[in-house]
Each structure stands twice: as C-alpha cells, then as structure tokens.
Short mmCIF file of C-alpha atoms in Angstrom, two decimals:
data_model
loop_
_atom_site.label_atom_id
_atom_site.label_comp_id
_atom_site.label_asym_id
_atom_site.label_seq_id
_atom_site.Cartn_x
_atom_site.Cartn_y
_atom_site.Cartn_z
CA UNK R 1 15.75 34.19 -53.85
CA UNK R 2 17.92 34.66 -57.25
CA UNK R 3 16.42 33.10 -60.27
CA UNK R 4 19.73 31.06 -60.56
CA UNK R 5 19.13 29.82 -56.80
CA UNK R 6 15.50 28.92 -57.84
CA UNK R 7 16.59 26.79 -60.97
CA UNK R 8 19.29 25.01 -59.55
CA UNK R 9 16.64 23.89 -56.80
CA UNK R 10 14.29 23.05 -59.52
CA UNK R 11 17.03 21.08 -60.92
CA UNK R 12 17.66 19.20 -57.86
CA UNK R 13 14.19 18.40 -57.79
CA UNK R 14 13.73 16.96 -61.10
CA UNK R 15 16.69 15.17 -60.45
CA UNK R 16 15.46 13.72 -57.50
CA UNK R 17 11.70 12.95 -57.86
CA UNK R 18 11.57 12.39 -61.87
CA UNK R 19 8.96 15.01 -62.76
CA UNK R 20 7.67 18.18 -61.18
CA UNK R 21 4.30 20.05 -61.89
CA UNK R 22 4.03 23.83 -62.86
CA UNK R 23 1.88 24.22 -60.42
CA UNK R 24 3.77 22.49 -57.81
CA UNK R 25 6.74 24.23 -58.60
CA UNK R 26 4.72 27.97 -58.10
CA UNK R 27 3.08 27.13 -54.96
CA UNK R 28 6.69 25.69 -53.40
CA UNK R 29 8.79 28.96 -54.59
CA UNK R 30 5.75 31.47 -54.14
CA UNK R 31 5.87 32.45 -57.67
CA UNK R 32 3.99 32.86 -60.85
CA UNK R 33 3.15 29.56 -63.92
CA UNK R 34 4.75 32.52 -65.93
CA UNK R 35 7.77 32.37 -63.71
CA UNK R 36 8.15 28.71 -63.51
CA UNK R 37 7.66 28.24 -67.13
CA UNK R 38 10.94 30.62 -68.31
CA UNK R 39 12.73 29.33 -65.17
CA UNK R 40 11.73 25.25 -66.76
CA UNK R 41 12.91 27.06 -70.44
CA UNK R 42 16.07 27.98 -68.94
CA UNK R 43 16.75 24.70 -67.83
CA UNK R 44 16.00 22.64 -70.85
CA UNK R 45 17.98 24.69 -72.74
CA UNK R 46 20.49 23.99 -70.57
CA UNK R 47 19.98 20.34 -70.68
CA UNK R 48 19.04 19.85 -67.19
CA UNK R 49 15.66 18.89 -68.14
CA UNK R 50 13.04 18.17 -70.41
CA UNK R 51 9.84 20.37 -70.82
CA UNK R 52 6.66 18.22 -70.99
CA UNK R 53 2.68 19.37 -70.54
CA UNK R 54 2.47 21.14 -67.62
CA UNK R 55 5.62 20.26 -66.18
CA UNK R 56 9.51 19.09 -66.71
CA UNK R 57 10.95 15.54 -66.60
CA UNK R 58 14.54 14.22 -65.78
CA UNK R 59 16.45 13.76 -68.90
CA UNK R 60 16.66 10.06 -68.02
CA UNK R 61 12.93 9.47 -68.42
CA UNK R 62 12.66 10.68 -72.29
CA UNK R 63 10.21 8.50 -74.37
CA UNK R 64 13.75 6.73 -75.95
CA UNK R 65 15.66 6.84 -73.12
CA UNK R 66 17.13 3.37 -71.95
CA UNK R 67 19.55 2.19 -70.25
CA UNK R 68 22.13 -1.40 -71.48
CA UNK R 69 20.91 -4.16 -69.75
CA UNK R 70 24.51 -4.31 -68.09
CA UNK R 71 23.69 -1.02 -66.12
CA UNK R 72 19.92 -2.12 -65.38
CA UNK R 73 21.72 -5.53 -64.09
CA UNK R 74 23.10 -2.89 -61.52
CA UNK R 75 20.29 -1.11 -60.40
CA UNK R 76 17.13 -1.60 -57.68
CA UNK R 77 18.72 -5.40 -57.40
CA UNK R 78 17.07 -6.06 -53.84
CA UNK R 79 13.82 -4.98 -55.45
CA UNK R 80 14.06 -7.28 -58.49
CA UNK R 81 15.36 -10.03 -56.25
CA UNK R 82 12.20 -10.19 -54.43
CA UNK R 83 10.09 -9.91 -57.61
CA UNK R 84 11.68 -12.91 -58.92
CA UNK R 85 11.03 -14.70 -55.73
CA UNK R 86 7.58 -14.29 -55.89
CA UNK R 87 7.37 -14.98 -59.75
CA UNK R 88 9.50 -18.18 -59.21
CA UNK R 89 6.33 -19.32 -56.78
CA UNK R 90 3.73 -19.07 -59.92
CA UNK R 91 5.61 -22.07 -61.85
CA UNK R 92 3.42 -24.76 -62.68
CA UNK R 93 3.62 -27.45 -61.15
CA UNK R 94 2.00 -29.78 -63.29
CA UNK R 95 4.06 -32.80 -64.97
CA UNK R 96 4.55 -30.89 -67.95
CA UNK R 97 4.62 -26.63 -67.92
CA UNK R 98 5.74 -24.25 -70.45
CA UNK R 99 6.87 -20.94 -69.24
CA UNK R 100 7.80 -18.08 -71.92
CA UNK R 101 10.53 -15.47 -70.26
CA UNK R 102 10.92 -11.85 -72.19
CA UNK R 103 14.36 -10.26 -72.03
CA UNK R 104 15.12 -8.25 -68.67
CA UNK R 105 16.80 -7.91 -66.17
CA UNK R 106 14.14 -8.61 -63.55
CA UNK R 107 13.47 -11.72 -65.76
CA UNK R 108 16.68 -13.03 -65.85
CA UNK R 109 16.98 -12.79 -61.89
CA UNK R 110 13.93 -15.44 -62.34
CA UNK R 111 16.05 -17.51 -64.70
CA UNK R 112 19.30 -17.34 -61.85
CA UNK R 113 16.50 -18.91 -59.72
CA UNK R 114 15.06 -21.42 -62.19
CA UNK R 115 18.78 -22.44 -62.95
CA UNK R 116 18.59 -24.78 -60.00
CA UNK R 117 14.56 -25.43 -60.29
CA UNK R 118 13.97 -29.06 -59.69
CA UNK R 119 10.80 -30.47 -60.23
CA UNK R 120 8.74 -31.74 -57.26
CA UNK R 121 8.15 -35.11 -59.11
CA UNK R 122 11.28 -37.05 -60.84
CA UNK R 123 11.35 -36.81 -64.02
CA UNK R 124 9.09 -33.90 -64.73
CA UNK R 125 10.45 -31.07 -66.98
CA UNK R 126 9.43 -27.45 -67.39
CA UNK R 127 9.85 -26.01 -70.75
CA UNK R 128 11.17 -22.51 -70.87
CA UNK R 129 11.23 -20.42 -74.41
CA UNK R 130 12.91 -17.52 -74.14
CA UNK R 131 13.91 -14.48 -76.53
CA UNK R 132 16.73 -13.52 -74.33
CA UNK R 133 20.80 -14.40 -74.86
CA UNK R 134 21.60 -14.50 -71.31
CA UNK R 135 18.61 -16.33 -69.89
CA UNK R 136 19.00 -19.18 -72.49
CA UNK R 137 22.85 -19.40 -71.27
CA UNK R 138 21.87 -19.37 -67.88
CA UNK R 139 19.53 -22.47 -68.06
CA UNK R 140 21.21 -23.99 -70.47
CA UNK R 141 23.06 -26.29 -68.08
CA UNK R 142 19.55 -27.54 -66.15
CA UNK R 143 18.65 -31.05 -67.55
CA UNK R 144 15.28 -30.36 -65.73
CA UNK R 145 14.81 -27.70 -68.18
CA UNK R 146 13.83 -28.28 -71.81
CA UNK R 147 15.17 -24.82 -73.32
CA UNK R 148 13.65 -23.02 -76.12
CA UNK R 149 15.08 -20.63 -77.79
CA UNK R 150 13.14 -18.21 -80.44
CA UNK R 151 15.32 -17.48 -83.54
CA UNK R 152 16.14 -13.55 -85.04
CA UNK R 153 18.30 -11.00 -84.55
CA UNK R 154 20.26 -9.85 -81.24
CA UNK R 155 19.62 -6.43 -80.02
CA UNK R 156 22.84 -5.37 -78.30
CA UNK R 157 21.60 -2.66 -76.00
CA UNK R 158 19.78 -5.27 -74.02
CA UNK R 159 20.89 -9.02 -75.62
CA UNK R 160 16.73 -9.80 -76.47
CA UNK R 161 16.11 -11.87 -80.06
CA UNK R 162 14.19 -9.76 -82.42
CA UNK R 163 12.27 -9.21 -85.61
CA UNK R 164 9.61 -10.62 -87.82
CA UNK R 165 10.75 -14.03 -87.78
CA UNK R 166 10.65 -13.77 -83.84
CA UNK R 167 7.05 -12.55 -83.63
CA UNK R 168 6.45 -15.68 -85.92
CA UNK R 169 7.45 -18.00 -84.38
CA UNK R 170 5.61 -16.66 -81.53
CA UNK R 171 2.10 -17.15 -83.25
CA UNK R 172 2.43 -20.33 -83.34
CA UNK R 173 3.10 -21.19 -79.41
CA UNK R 174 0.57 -21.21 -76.69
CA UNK R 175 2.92 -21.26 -72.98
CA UNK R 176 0.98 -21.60 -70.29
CA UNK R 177 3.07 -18.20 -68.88
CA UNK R 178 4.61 -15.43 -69.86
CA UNK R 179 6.99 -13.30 -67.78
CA UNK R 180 7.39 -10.26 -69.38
CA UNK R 181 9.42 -6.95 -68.59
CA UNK R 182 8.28 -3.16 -69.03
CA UNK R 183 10.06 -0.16 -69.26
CA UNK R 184 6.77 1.83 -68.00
CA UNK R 185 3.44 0.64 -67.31
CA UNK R 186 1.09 3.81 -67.10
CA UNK R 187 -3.01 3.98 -66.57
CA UNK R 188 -3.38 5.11 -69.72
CA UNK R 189 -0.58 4.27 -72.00
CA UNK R 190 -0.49 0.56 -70.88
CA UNK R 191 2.62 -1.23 -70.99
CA UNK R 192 5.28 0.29 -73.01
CA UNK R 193 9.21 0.28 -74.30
CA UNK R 194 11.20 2.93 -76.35
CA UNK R 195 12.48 0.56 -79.22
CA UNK R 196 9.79 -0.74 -81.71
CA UNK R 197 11.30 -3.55 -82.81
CA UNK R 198 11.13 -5.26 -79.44
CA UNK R 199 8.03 -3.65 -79.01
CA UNK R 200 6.53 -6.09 -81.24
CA UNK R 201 8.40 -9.22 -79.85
CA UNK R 202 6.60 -7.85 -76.41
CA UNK R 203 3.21 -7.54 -78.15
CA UNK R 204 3.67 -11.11 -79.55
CA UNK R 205 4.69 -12.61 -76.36
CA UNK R 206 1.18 -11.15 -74.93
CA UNK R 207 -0.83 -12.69 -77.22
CA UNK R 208 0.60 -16.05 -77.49
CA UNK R 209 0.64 -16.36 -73.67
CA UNK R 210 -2.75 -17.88 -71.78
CA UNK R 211 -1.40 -15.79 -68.50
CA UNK R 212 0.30 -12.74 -69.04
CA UNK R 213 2.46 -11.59 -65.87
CA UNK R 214 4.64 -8.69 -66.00
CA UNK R 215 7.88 -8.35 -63.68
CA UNK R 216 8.41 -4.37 -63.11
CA UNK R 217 9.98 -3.05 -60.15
CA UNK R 218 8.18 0.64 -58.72
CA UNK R 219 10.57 2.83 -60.67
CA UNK R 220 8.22 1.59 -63.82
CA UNK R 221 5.23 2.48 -62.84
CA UNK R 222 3.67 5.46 -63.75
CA UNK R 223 6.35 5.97 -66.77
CA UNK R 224 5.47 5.95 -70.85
CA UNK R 225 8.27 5.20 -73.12
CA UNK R 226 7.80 5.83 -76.85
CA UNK R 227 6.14 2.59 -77.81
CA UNK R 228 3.01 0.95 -76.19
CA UNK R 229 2.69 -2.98 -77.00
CA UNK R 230 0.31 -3.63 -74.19
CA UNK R 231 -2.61 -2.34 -73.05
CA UNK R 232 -3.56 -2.98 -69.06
CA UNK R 233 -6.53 -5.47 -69.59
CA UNK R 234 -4.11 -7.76 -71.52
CA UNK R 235 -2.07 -8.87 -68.25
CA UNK R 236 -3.10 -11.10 -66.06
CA UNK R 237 -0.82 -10.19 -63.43
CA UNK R 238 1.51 -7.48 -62.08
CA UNK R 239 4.17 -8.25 -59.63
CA UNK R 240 6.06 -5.12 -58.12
CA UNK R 241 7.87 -3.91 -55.09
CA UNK R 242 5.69 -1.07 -53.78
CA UNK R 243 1.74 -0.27 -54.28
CA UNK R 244 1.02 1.45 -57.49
CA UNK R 245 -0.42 5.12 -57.30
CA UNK R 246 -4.24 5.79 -56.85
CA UNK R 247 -4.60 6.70 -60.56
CA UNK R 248 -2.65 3.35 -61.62
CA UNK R 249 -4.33 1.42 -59.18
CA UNK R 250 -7.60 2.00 -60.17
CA UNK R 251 -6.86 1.53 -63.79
CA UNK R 252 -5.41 -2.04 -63.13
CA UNK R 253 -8.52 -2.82 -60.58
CA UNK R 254 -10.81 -1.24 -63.72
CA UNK R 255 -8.71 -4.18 -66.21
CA UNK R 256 -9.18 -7.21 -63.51
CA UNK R 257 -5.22 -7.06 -63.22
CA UNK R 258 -3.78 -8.83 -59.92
CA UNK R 259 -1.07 -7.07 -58.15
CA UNK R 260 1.10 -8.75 -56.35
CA UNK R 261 3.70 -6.85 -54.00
CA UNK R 262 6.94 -8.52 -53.41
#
C-alpha cells in the first residue's frame, strides 16, 4: 500500500472514531510507530488531524473546540431527548422545589419538557434559576413555574449568563438540584468545557447545588476540553445514553457517582 493510500485511511479513521492509537494504527497497517508517526505528521500538517500523546485526534475534538449551541440543538437529538426524559423524572415533588438548570442543549430539552410541568398538587410551584437565555424564555410562560434568572453577561456562542457577578449570585443560593451540561467528562480530568469564563459559572453551579446531576449524551464521555470545573466526586449523578467505558466507569463507581442510562 502507498503511503498516500495509508494516510487517507488513517484520515478516515480519525474522522470516524475520534482518536486513534500509534500502536493501533501499526498493528492495523503492519507497519512501524516510526511509520505511523511521519504518516500522523503528514496529516496534521495537512490539517486533517491533530497530533496528541501517542496518538492523533479529529480536529473537532481540540481542547477549544465547540460548537454554537444552534448546531448542538441539531445534533444526537433522540439521545438528548431521552436524557431529558429521565432527568424530568428526578423533579421534586415536594410542595415547594428549587431546581437550578446550566446552559445546554440537553438542558434546555428538559426545560421544553418542564414548559408544560404541572404540579401533582394545586397550587404547588417549582422554582427554576437558570443562567441560560433560551431556557428562561421557554418557561417563562408556565405560571406553575417561579423563574429565576441569574444576572451577567450573554455569551453568544451558546446564549449562557456569565461572569463574576453570575458566580455571585450563585454563592448565595442553595437549589435542591442542579442540571448541569459538560462538554467532556473524563476519569481523570473530571468534568470540563473549553471557555473559562463559563467554566466558572459551571464550578459555581456545583457548589451551590445539594445534588449535582449532569446531562451528557455518550459523545461526552471520555473527552477533555481545555478547562476542568468539576472533578467526578462532586456529582451526584450522571445521566447518559450508553454505558461509560471500563476506565470511566470505574472512576465514577471509585467517586460514588450514579449512572443512569436513558
């Protein structure tokens, strides 16, 4: 096989899968580290991926890559839909709740849902603080709902209220719940997300919550963005579409962290 045949498969492969190994690559191709390391040169250099230790990732899963929350809104929606559901079934149901719900996409399928919430006794109202534009428009209109919206800046890339006045005003609340979204949630990087300033909203909403659950479909886990704000034996509770790896797995049984697979 030509070199050039061998890279564009490699290509195809990073493409595909997210990351590939040195070794993986050698023992697939029958070729040398040495071999797979100039043929992962070549590629970087031709932007097709991006050398990390011991192995290449897909341009899309750089430490500061991230997508609007318009395109996430488009993406894995069956799998977020079903995350949602089974967040929407840990409301409380006492006479008076408090829920806290970060900026997401995955959490703002929960807020579609908790746009109709009712309570099971008249007259009962669940009070919802969020740091997120469209969730706060999208309960706005639920009398159930006694909306609570944190004060800052908008971040425009994904609509979320930041900066030091956000994180606090978050000192000085205590929700029963927080729903909270990840861009990767690795064993030993914890939670993370590649923008600091909402890094430290995140980290805020952690510690002002008494149950920390975090709403992150499988493409999340097993991924480190630039800036960790959580570590695993913060959370409470993870809910996701598909079972974790063995390595993550055993981290979040090692933190006493609940996973829940929708």
């Amino acid at each position: 096989m030509f070199a050039e045949e061998r890279q564009l498969l490699i290509a195809a492969l990073v493409a595909t899968e997210g990351r590939v190994t040195v070794t993986d690559l050698a023992a697939r191709f029958t070729i040398t580290a040495e071999t797979v390391r100039r043929d992962l040169d070549t590629l970087e250099a031709a932007r097709q991926l991006r050398r990390v230790h011991g192995g290449a990732v897909a341009i899309d899963r750089l430490s500061l890559s991230e997508p609007s929350l318009d395109e996430r809104q488009t993406q894995r929606l069956d799998e977020k839909s079903r995350i949602a559901d089974a967040a929407l079934r840990m409301i409380p149901a006492s006479r008076t709740g408090s829920i806290l719900l970060d900026s997401g996409s995955t959490t703002e399928r929960l807020a579609e849902r908790l746009a109709a919430w009712t309570p099971a006794v008249a007259g009962d109202q669940l009070l919802v603080i969020t740091n997120a534009v469209p969730i706060a428009a999208k309960l706005s209109r639920n009398d159930a709902i006694n909306l609570h919206i944190l004060g800052g800046r908008v971040r425009g890339l994904t609509s979320a209220i930041v900066g030091a006045g956000t994180v606090a005003q978050l000192a000085a609340l205590r929700p029963d719940i927080a729903f909270i979204g990840t861009n990767g949630i690795s064993a030993t990087f914890g939670l993370s997300t590649p923008d600091s300033v909402e890094a430290a909203v995140k980290s805020a909403i952690v510690r002002a919550a008494r149950r920390v659950v975090v709403l992150a479909d499988s493409s999340k886990l097993d991924q480190e963005t630039l800036v960790s704000f959580a570590a695993l034996a913060a959370i409470d509770t993870l809910i996701t579409d598909a079972a974790p790896s063995a390595d993550l797995a055993a981290a979040l049984a090692a933190a006493d962290v609940d996973v829940v697979i929708a």
